[in-house]
mmCIF file of C-alpha atoms in Angstrom:
data_model
loop_
_atom_site.group_PDB
_atom_site.id
_atom_site.type_symbol
_atom_site.label_atom_id
_atom_site.label_comp_id
_atom_site.label_asym_id
_atom_site.label_seq_id
_atom_site.Cartn_x
_atom_site.Cartn_y
_atom_site.Cartn_z
ATOM 1 C CA MET O 1 29.076 -120.709 10.104
ATOM 2 C CA ALA O 2 30.359 -120.388 13.278
ATOM 3 C CA SER O 3 34.112 -120.901 12.856
ATOM 4 C CA VAL O 4 34.063 -118.214 10.059
ATOM 5 C CA VAL O 5 33.228 -115.905 13.160
ATOM 6 C CA CYS O 6 35.469 -117.518 14.986
ATOM 7 C CA VAL O 7 38.711 -116.925 13.612
ATOM 8 C CA PHE O 8 36.937 -113.622 12.245
ATOM 9 C CA SER O 9 36.694 -112.066 16.351
ATOM 10 C CA SER O 10 40.254 -112.845 16.901
ATOM 11 C CA SER O 11 42.068 -111.146 14.256
ATOM 12 C CA PHE O 12 41.210 -107.946 15.865
ATOM 13 C CA SER O 13 43.378 -107.242 18.809
ATOM 14 C CA VAL O 14 42.354 -106.241 22.273
ATOM 15 C CA PRO O 15 42.622 -103.540 23.980
ATOM 16 C CA LEU O 16 44.772 -104.348 27.435
ATOM 17 C CA LYS O 17 41.777 -101.945 28.966
ATOM 18 C CA GLU O 18 39.745 -104.505 28.311
ATOM 19 C CA LYS O 19 41.071 -107.734 28.632
ATOM 20 C CA LYS O 20 39.966 -109.695 31.217
ATOM 21 C CA LEU O 21 42.611 -110.927 34.035
ATOM 22 C CA MET O 22 42.747 -114.933 32.715
ATOM 23 C CA GLU O 23 44.141 -113.849 28.720
ATOM 24 C CA VAL O 24 46.809 -110.774 30.650
ATOM 25 C CA LYS O 25 50.587 -111.803 29.812
ATOM 26 C CA LEU O 26 52.092 -111.695 32.763
ATOM 27 C CA GLY O 27 54.863 -108.798 31.098
ATOM 28 C CA GLU O 28 52.266 -106.475 31.057
ATOM 29 C CA LEU O 29 50.296 -107.574 34.586
ATOM 30 C CA PRO O 30 51.575 -104.316 36.503
ATOM 31 C CA SER O 31 50.723 -101.455 33.947
ATOM 32 C CA TRP O 32 47.210 -103.963 33.237
ATOM 33 C CA ILE O 33 46.809 -103.208 37.645
ATOM 34 C CA LEU O 34 47.997 -99.477 36.885
ATOM 35 C CA MET O 35 44.897 -99.649 34.578
ATOM 36 C CA ARG O 36 41.988 -100.739 36.398
ATOM 37 C CA ASP O 37 39.085 -97.890 38.354
ATOM 38 C CA PHE O 38 39.992 -96.883 41.788
ATOM 39 C CA THR O 39 37.755 -94.189 41.774
ATOM 40 C CA PRO O 40 34.440 -94.699 45.013
ATOM 41 C CA LYS O 41 32.156 -96.057 42.234
ATOM 42 C CA GLY O 42 34.462 -98.361 40.572
ATOM 43 C CA ILE O 43 35.672 -99.622 43.807
ATOM 44 C CA ALA O 44 31.279 -100.338 45.008
ATOM 45 C CA GLY O 45 31.419 -101.832 41.449
ATOM 46 C CA ALA O 46 34.251 -104.255 41.874
ATOM 47 C CA PHE O 47 32.547 -105.100 45.712
ATOM 48 C CA GLN O 48 29.067 -105.819 44.053
ATOM 49 C CA ARG O 49 30.558 -107.995 40.720
ATOM 50 C CA GLY O 50 31.946 -110.097 44.048
ATOM 51 C CA TYR O 51 28.806 -110.146 45.578
ATOM 52 C CA TYR O 52 26.618 -111.479 42.664
ATOM 53 C CA ARG O 53 29.241 -113.616 41.924
ATOM 54 C CA TYR O 54 29.235 -115.910 45.236
ATOM 55 C CA TYR O 55 25.623 -115.037 45.785
ATOM 56 C CA ASN O 56 24.641 -116.835 42.238
ATOM 57 C CA LYS O 57 26.931 -119.690 41.948
ATOM 58 C CA TYR O 58 26.494 -120.920 46.370
ATOM 59 C CA ILE O 59 23.017 -119.489 46.969
ATOM 60 C CA ASN O 60 20.471 -118.618 44.530
ATOM 61 C CA VAL O 61 20.593 -121.836 43.443
ATOM 62 C CA LYS O 62 17.651 -124.158 43.378
ATOM 63 C CA LYS O 63 18.574 -126.691 45.916
ATOM 64 C CA GLY O 64 21.771 -124.692 47.823
ATOM 65 C CA SER O 65 23.406 -126.557 50.625
ATOM 66 C CA VAL O 66 24.913 -125.476 53.769
ATOM 67 C CA ALA O 67 28.027 -124.968 51.587
ATOM 68 C CA GLY O 68 27.318 -121.986 50.818
ATOM 69 C CA ILE O 69 26.996 -120.733 54.139
ATOM 70 C CA SER O 70 29.615 -122.226 55.725
ATOM 71 C CA MET O 71 32.323 -120.974 53.364
ATOM 72 C CA VAL O 72 31.258 -117.392 54.547
ATOM 73 C CA LEU O 73 31.446 -117.752 58.472
ATOM 74 C CA ALA O 74 35.034 -119.688 57.618
ATOM 75 C CA ALA O 75 35.925 -115.929 55.434
ATOM 76 C CA TYR O 76 34.537 -114.828 58.196
ATOM 77 C CA VAL O 77 37.142 -116.641 61.305
ATOM 78 C CA LEU O 78 39.946 -115.980 59.395
ATOM 79 C CA PHE O 79 38.926 -112.497 59.370
ATOM 80 C CA ASN O 80 39.306 -112.419 62.799
ATOM 81 C CA TYR O 81 41.938 -113.963 63.171
ATOM 82 C CA CYS O 82 44.604 -111.863 60.420
ATOM 83 C CA ARG O 83 42.568 -108.820 62.837
ATOM 84 C CA SER O 84 43.440 -110.261 66.050
ATOM 85 C CA TYR O 85 46.874 -111.746 65.120
ATOM 86 C CA LYS O 86 48.742 -109.552 66.965
ATOM 87 C CA GLU O 87 47.895 -110.041 70.998
ATOM 88 C CA LEU O 88 47.110 -113.865 69.714
ATOM 89 C CA LYS O 89 51.093 -113.948 69.363
ATOM 90 C CA HIS O 90 51.738 -113.832 73.077
ATOM 91 C CA GLU O 91 49.888 -117.312 73.302
ATOM 92 C CA ARG O 92 52.163 -118.965 72.086
ATOM 93 C CA ARG O 93 53.373 -122.423 73.065
ATOM 94 C CA ARG O 94 55.547 -121.506 76.599
ATOM 95 C CA LYS O 95 55.827 -122.378 80.186
ATOM 96 C CA TYR O 96 54.693 -119.674 81.619
ATOM 97 C CA HIS O 97 51.480 -118.052 80.676
ATOM 98 C CA MET F 1 46.131 -114.738 81.156
ATOM 99 C CA ASN F 2 43.987 -111.826 82.819
ATOM 100 C CA GLU F 3 45.140 -109.041 80.517
ATOM 101 C CA ASN F 4 44.145 -111.225 77.483
ATOM 102 C CA LEU F 5 40.724 -113.001 78.981
ATOM 103 C CA PHE F 6 39.444 -109.602 78.905
ATOM 104 C CA ALA F 7 40.722 -108.217 75.260
ATOM 105 C CA SER F 8 38.419 -110.289 72.525
ATOM 106 C CA PHE F 9 35.280 -107.977 74.697
ATOM 107 C CA ALA F 10 37.639 -104.903 72.944
ATOM 108 C CA THR F 11 36.206 -102.657 70.055
ATOM 109 C CA PRO F 12 38.290 -104.145 67.235
ATOM 110 C CA THR F 13 40.067 -101.515 65.380
ATOM 111 C CA MET F 14 42.085 -101.988 62.416
ATOM 112 C CA MET F 15 45.151 -99.937 61.592
ATOM 113 C CA GLY F 16 42.891 -97.356 63.514
ATOM 114 C CA LEU F 17 39.932 -97.621 62.059
ATOM 115 C CA PRO F 18 36.429 -98.727 63.790
ATOM 116 C CA ILE F 19 35.686 -101.454 61.578
ATOM 117 C CA VAL F 20 33.338 -102.062 64.407
ATOM 118 C CA ILE F 21 30.696 -100.649 62.433
ATOM 119 C CA LEU F 22 31.490 -103.398 59.621
ATOM 120 C CA ILE F 23 31.041 -105.952 62.169
ATOM 121 C CA ILE F 24 27.334 -105.220 63.452
ATOM 122 C CA MET F 25 26.374 -105.086 59.736
ATOM 123 C CA PHE F 26 27.824 -108.314 58.316
ATOM 124 C CA PRO F 27 24.859 -110.604 59.459
ATOM 125 C CA SER F 28 22.394 -108.636 57.379
ATOM 126 C CA ILE F 29 24.372 -110.442 54.082
ATOM 127 C CA LEU F 30 23.874 -113.476 55.802
ATOM 128 C CA PHE F 31 19.713 -113.145 55.363
ATOM 129 C CA PRO F 32 19.402 -112.623 51.612
ATOM 130 C CA SER F 33 15.985 -111.455 50.530
ATOM 131 C CA PRO F 34 13.735 -112.829 48.605
ATOM 132 C CA ASN F 35 12.611 -112.331 45.177
ATOM 133 C CA ARG F 36 10.192 -114.560 43.562
ATOM 134 C CA LEU F 37 7.387 -116.606 44.169
ATOM 135 C CA ILE F 38 8.644 -119.559 45.519
ATOM 136 C CA ASN F 39 12.887 -118.634 46.067
ATOM 137 C CA ASN F 40 15.429 -121.278 45.703
ATOM 138 C CA ARG F 41 15.712 -123.991 48.621
ATOM 139 C CA LEU F 42 18.363 -121.373 51.606
ATOM 140 C CA ILE F 43 15.483 -118.110 51.246
ATOM 141 C CA SER F 44 12.313 -120.563 51.335
ATOM 142 C CA ILE F 45 14.095 -121.927 55.202
ATOM 143 C CA GLN F 46 14.432 -118.118 56.120
ATOM 144 C CA GLN F 47 11.213 -117.098 55.151
ATOM 145 C CA TRP F 48 9.650 -120.508 56.773
ATOM 146 C CA LEU F 49 11.564 -119.522 59.645
ATOM 147 C CA VAL F 50 10.565 -115.807 60.328
ATOM 148 C CA GLN F 51 6.913 -116.649 59.209
ATOM 149 C CA LEU F 52 6.685 -119.127 62.345
ATOM 150 C CA THR F 53 8.442 -116.739 64.633
ATOM 151 C CA SER F 54 6.215 -114.218 63.506
ATOM 152 C CA LYS F 55 3.018 -115.993 64.023
ATOM 153 C CA GLN F 56 4.196 -117.144 67.311
ATOM 154 C CA MET F 57 5.020 -113.670 68.927
ATOM 155 C CA MET F 58 2.191 -111.164 66.998
ATOM 156 C CA THR F 59 -1.162 -113.480 67.313
ATOM 157 C CA ILE F 60 -1.596 -111.650 70.885
ATOM 158 C CA HIS F 61 -1.215 -108.916 70.719
ATOM 159 C CA ASN F 62 -4.216 -106.250 68.746
ATOM 160 C CA SER F 63 -4.113 -104.965 65.021
ATOM 161 C CA LYS F 64 -2.819 -101.385 66.952
ATOM 162 C CA GLY F 65 0.494 -103.703 68.256
ATOM 163 C CA GLN F 66 0.761 -105.196 64.914
ATOM 164 C CA THR F 67 1.361 -102.521 63.519
ATOM 165 C CA TRP F 68 5.544 -103.319 65.521
ATOM 166 C CA THR F 69 5.922 -106.658 63.656
ATOM 167 C CA LEU F 70 8.527 -105.878 61.185
ATOM 168 C CA MET F 71 10.292 -104.204 64.591
ATOM 169 C CA LEU F 72 10.561 -107.351 66.763
ATOM 170 C CA MET F 73 11.188 -109.547 64.155
ATOM 171 C CA SER F 74 14.467 -107.608 62.441
ATOM 172 C CA LEU F 75 15.034 -107.449 66.614
ATOM 173 C CA ILE F 76 15.260 -111.131 67.074
ATOM 174 C CA LEU F 77 16.833 -112.049 63.833
ATOM 175 C CA PHE F 78 19.628 -109.287 64.528
ATOM 176 C CA ILE F 79 20.238 -110.355 68.361
ATOM 177 C CA GLY F 80 19.978 -113.523 67.454
ATOM 178 C CA SER F 81 22.566 -113.560 64.280
ATOM 179 C CA THR F 82 24.318 -111.367 66.417
ATOM 180 C CA ASN F 83 25.077 -113.457 69.703
ATOM 181 C CA LEU F 84 25.260 -117.108 67.055
ATOM 182 C CA LEU F 85 28.197 -115.772 65.285
ATOM 183 C CA GLY F 86 29.657 -115.041 68.205
ATOM 184 C CA LEU F 87 30.425 -118.015 69.372
ATOM 185 C CA LEU F 88 32.205 -118.892 66.095
ATOM 186 C CA PRO F 89 36.687 -118.885 67.264
ATOM 187 C CA HIS F 90 37.889 -115.487 67.248
ATOM 188 C CA SER F 91 34.748 -113.277 66.532
ATOM 189 C CA PHE F 92 33.600 -110.366 67.892
ATOM 190 C CA THR F 93 29.849 -110.366 69.647
ATOM 191 C CA PRO F 94 28.615 -106.780 69.995
ATOM 192 C CA THR F 95 26.077 -107.512 72.191
ATOM 193 C CA THR F 96 28.214 -107.893 75.050
ATOM 194 C CA GLN F 97 28.755 -104.094 74.783
ATOM 195 C CA LEU F 98 26.426 -102.872 77.448
ATOM 196 C CA SER F 99 26.179 -99.668 74.957
ATOM 197 C CA MET F 100 24.566 -101.481 72.487
ATOM 198 C CA ASN F 101 22.301 -103.152 74.313
ATOM 199 C CA LEU F 102 21.327 -100.334 76.048
ATOM 200 C CA GLY F 103 20.903 -98.104 72.978
ATOM 201 C CA MET F 104 18.179 -101.017 71.852
ATOM 202 C CA ALA F 105 16.766 -101.358 74.500
ATOM 203 C CA ILE F 106 16.075 -98.056 76.733
ATOM 204 C CA PRO F 107 14.334 -96.340 72.947
ATOM 205 C CA LEU F 108 11.614 -99.486 72.460
ATOM 206 C CA TRP F 109 10.767 -99.093 75.824
ATOM 207 C CA ALA F 110 10.083 -95.835 75.706
ATOM 208 C CA GLY F 111 8.150 -96.475 73.005
ATOM 209 C CA THR F 112 5.351 -98.396 74.777
ATOM 210 C CA VAL F 113 5.543 -96.636 77.773
ATOM 211 C CA PHE F 114 5.018 -92.937 75.112
ATOM 212 C CA MET F 115 2.502 -94.821 73.437
ATOM 213 C CA GLY F 116 0.728 -96.398 76.038
ATOM 214 C CA PHE F 117 0.002 -92.810 77.652
ATOM 215 C CA ARG F 118 -0.580 -91.831 74.768
ATOM 216 C CA HIS F 119 -3.488 -93.919 73.734
ATOM 217 C CA LYS F 120 -5.009 -94.703 77.093
ATOM 218 C CA THR F 121 -3.730 -92.970 79.104
ATOM 219 C CA LYS F 122 -5.795 -93.883 82.231
ATOM 220 C CA ALA F 123 -4.855 -97.758 82.302
ATOM 221 C CA ALA F 124 -1.241 -96.940 81.362
ATOM 222 C CA LEU F 125 -1.379 -94.722 84.693
ATOM 223 C CA ALA F 126 -3.324 -96.572 86.677
ATOM 224 C CA HIS F 127 -0.250 -100.012 86.273
ATOM 225 C CA PHE F 128 0.803 -97.734 88.917
ATOM 226 C CA LEU F 129 -1.811 -99.225 91.951
ATOM 227 C CA PRO F 130 -2.838 -103.071 91.262
ATOM 228 C CA GLN F 131 -6.054 -103.635 92.880
ATOM 229 C CA GLY F 132 -7.003 -103.675 96.121
ATOM 230 C CA THR F 133 -4.504 -102.443 97.777
ATOM 231 C CA PRO F 134 -4.881 -101.136 101.315
ATOM 232 C CA ILE F 135 -5.193 -97.524 101.618
ATOM 233 C CA PHE F 136 -2.642 -96.513 103.721
ATOM 234 C CA LEU F 137 -0.109 -98.725 101.714
ATOM 235 C CA ILE F 138 -1.012 -96.722 98.554
ATOM 236 C CA PRO F 139 2.005 -93.913 98.463
ATOM 237 C CA MET F 140 4.596 -96.174 98.973
ATOM 238 C CA LEU F 141 3.014 -98.999 96.625
ATOM 239 C CA VAL F 142 3.643 -95.738 93.478
ATOM 240 C CA ILE F 143 6.670 -94.810 94.537
ATOM 241 C CA ILE F 144 7.830 -98.791 94.159
ATOM 242 C CA GLU F 145 5.807 -99.386 91.239
ATOM 243 C CA THR F 146 7.560 -96.735 89.977
ATOM 244 C CA ILE F 147 10.944 -97.564 90.370
ATOM 245 C CA SER F 148 9.938 -101.559 88.501
ATOM 246 C CA LEU F 149 8.584 -99.594 85.904
ATOM 247 C CA PHE F 150 12.318 -97.394 85.260
ATOM 248 C CA ILE F 151 14.231 -100.490 85.873
ATOM 249 C CA GLN F 152 12.528 -102.343 83.368
ATOM 250 C CA PRO F 153 15.168 -101.675 80.089
ATOM 251 C CA VAL F 154 17.966 -100.986 81.926
ATOM 252 C CA ALA F 155 17.130 -104.837 83.176
ATOM 253 C CA LEU F 156 16.913 -105.671 78.817
ATOM 254 C CA ALA F 157 20.253 -104.481 78.348
ATOM 255 C CA VAL F 158 22.259 -105.376 81.159
ATOM 256 C CA ARG F 159 20.336 -109.132 80.799
ATOM 257 C CA LEU F 160 21.793 -109.205 77.709
ATOM 258 C CA THR F 161 25.043 -107.424 78.492
ATOM 259 C CA ALA F 162 25.211 -109.956 81.511
ATOM 260 C CA ASN F 163 24.417 -113.164 80.000
ATOM 261 C CA ILE F 164 26.579 -113.070 76.807
ATOM 262 C CA THR F 165 29.466 -111.892 77.911
ATOM 263 C CA ALA F 166 29.555 -114.408 81.232
ATOM 264 C CA GLY F 167 29.522 -117.286 78.385
ATOM 265 C CA HIS F 168 32.213 -115.939 76.507
ATOM 266 C CA LEU F 169 34.345 -115.544 79.954
ATOM 267 C CA LEU F 170 33.898 -119.200 81.158
ATOM 268 C CA MET F 171 34.175 -120.638 77.801
ATOM 269 C CA HIS F 172 38.309 -118.769 77.605
ATOM 270 C CA LEU F 173 38.651 -119.862 81.087
ATOM 271 C CA ILE F 174 37.320 -123.727 80.658
ATOM 272 C CA GLY F 175 39.291 -123.820 77.760
ATOM 273 C CA GLY F 176 42.807 -122.459 78.964
ATOM 274 C CA ALA F 177 41.702 -125.026 82.446
ATOM 275 C CA THR F 178 41.623 -127.489 79.460
ATOM 276 C CA LEU F 179 45.182 -126.663 77.675
ATOM 277 C CA ALA F 180 46.986 -125.788 80.609
ATOM 278 C CA LEU F 181 46.025 -129.407 82.186
ATOM 279 C CA MET F 182 46.516 -131.386 79.252
ATOM 280 C CA SER F 183 50.472 -131.672 80.187
ATOM 281 C CA ILE F 184 49.420 -132.460 83.459
ATOM 282 C CA SER F 185 46.543 -135.097 83.689
ATOM 283 C CA PRO F 186 44.563 -136.032 80.668
ATOM 284 C CA SER F 187 41.347 -137.729 82.179
ATOM 285 C CA THR F 188 41.067 -134.864 83.905
ATOM 286 C CA ALA F 189 41.290 -133.203 80.848
ATOM 287 C CA LEU F 190 39.127 -135.391 79.373
ATOM 288 C CA ILE F 191 36.799 -133.892 81.686
ATOM 289 C CA THR F 192 36.979 -130.854 81.536
ATOM 290 C CA PHE F 193 36.875 -131.214 77.865
ATOM 291 C CA ILE F 194 33.074 -132.735 77.670
ATOM 292 C CA ILE F 195 32.747 -129.682 79.695
ATOM 293 C CA LEU F 196 33.469 -127.932 77.596
ATOM 294 C CA ILE F 197 31.337 -129.087 74.900
ATOM 295 C CA LEU F 198 28.231 -129.074 77.267
ATOM 296 C CA LEU F 199 28.979 -125.231 77.629
ATOM 297 C CA THR F 200 28.946 -125.107 73.999
ATOM 298 C CA ILE F 201 25.448 -126.518 73.857
ATOM 299 C CA LEU F 202 24.151 -124.063 76.323
ATOM 300 C CA GLU F 203 25.962 -121.140 74.786
ATOM 301 C CA PHE F 204 23.662 -121.736 71.076
ATOM 302 C CA ALA F 205 20.867 -122.429 73.042
ATOM 303 C CA VAL F 206 21.608 -119.235 75.395
ATOM 304 C CA ALA F 207 22.065 -117.215 72.360
ATOM 305 C CA MET F 208 18.579 -117.651 70.798
ATOM 306 C CA ILE F 209 17.325 -117.655 74.108
ATOM 307 C CA GLN F 210 18.445 -114.114 75.034
ATOM 308 C CA ALA F 211 16.786 -113.064 71.620
ATOM 309 C CA TYR F 212 13.849 -114.501 72.256
ATOM 310 C CA VAL F 213 13.490 -113.253 75.685
ATOM 311 C CA PHE F 214 14.392 -109.698 75.153
ATOM 312 C CA THR F 215 11.625 -109.452 71.953
ATOM 313 C CA LEU F 216 9.561 -111.787 74.140
ATOM 314 C CA LEU F 217 9.621 -108.488 77.203
ATOM 315 C CA VAL F 218 9.646 -106.020 74.378
ATOM 316 C CA SER F 219 6.198 -107.239 72.828
ATOM 317 C CA LEU F 220 5.255 -107.784 76.604
ATOM 318 C CA TYR F 221 5.726 -104.179 77.364
ATOM 319 C CA LEU F 222 4.077 -103.877 74.071
ATOM 320 C CA HIS F 223 0.624 -105.063 75.328
ATOM 321 C CA ASP F 224 0.349 -103.735 77.440
ATOM 322 C CA ASN F 225 0.495 -100.497 76.553
ATOM 323 C CA THR F 226 -1.295 -100.853 73.337
#
């Protein structure tokens, strides 16, 4: 019964706009990216979805661990490093500081 | 070296956009709000800590002073988390900016003073003259007490700024010294590195203590004035 249902649903082709990222073929990738919703509401929705995806996977579990928070802190350190790379470029190994 | 010693205290801009607002709002993501009666482990730990702190801070106040609980608890969480996040490498600490600390200290102190003058005018004015002073000292003492009242917000702000800034600067300097000494004599570099470790432990303590002191003093001013 279940196998009949699976075959039935895959016989219709899914339109490009509604495919998930993993199902998009490589040649279709640029047009897929251009079809995404870049309005402020769309971007806010993307941030919200990303936040809840991380939150429900690592924080909102019965026994959360230090890994959930430390990944966020590591990303914060990386963000600040990228932000101040321009000044830090001069700090590389040289004879006289 | 002098220029880039202070470069980490500059207001962060990225491609000309001031992202300091984003950095100030970042600690709020780290404190998820409890939804259920029994939450997951991380939120339960956070809840327990907040209840411990609020009981410690607010039992000395009467019911009028306890209306300030939300304000003081969010204050200590904000200052504590911002200071602790500033200990991560390359991060920007908003509490090193005097402008922000003055913006926190002056309205809170002014709120306690105005509340005192509004509800207990006589007692609030009586603070300006300690009991049992000789009569000829009264004018001078009133002036001194007024000055000490008006210096309270400035002291609050400058205390926080100076402590955090000095700690960060000291860590930069000693870290730089350790690196420079490594090629000259590794044993001295080892000693300097141990000093750096001890300093980092101190900085963790200072980050939390400064938050506590700020909030405690505001609550003390509140206690005087309710």
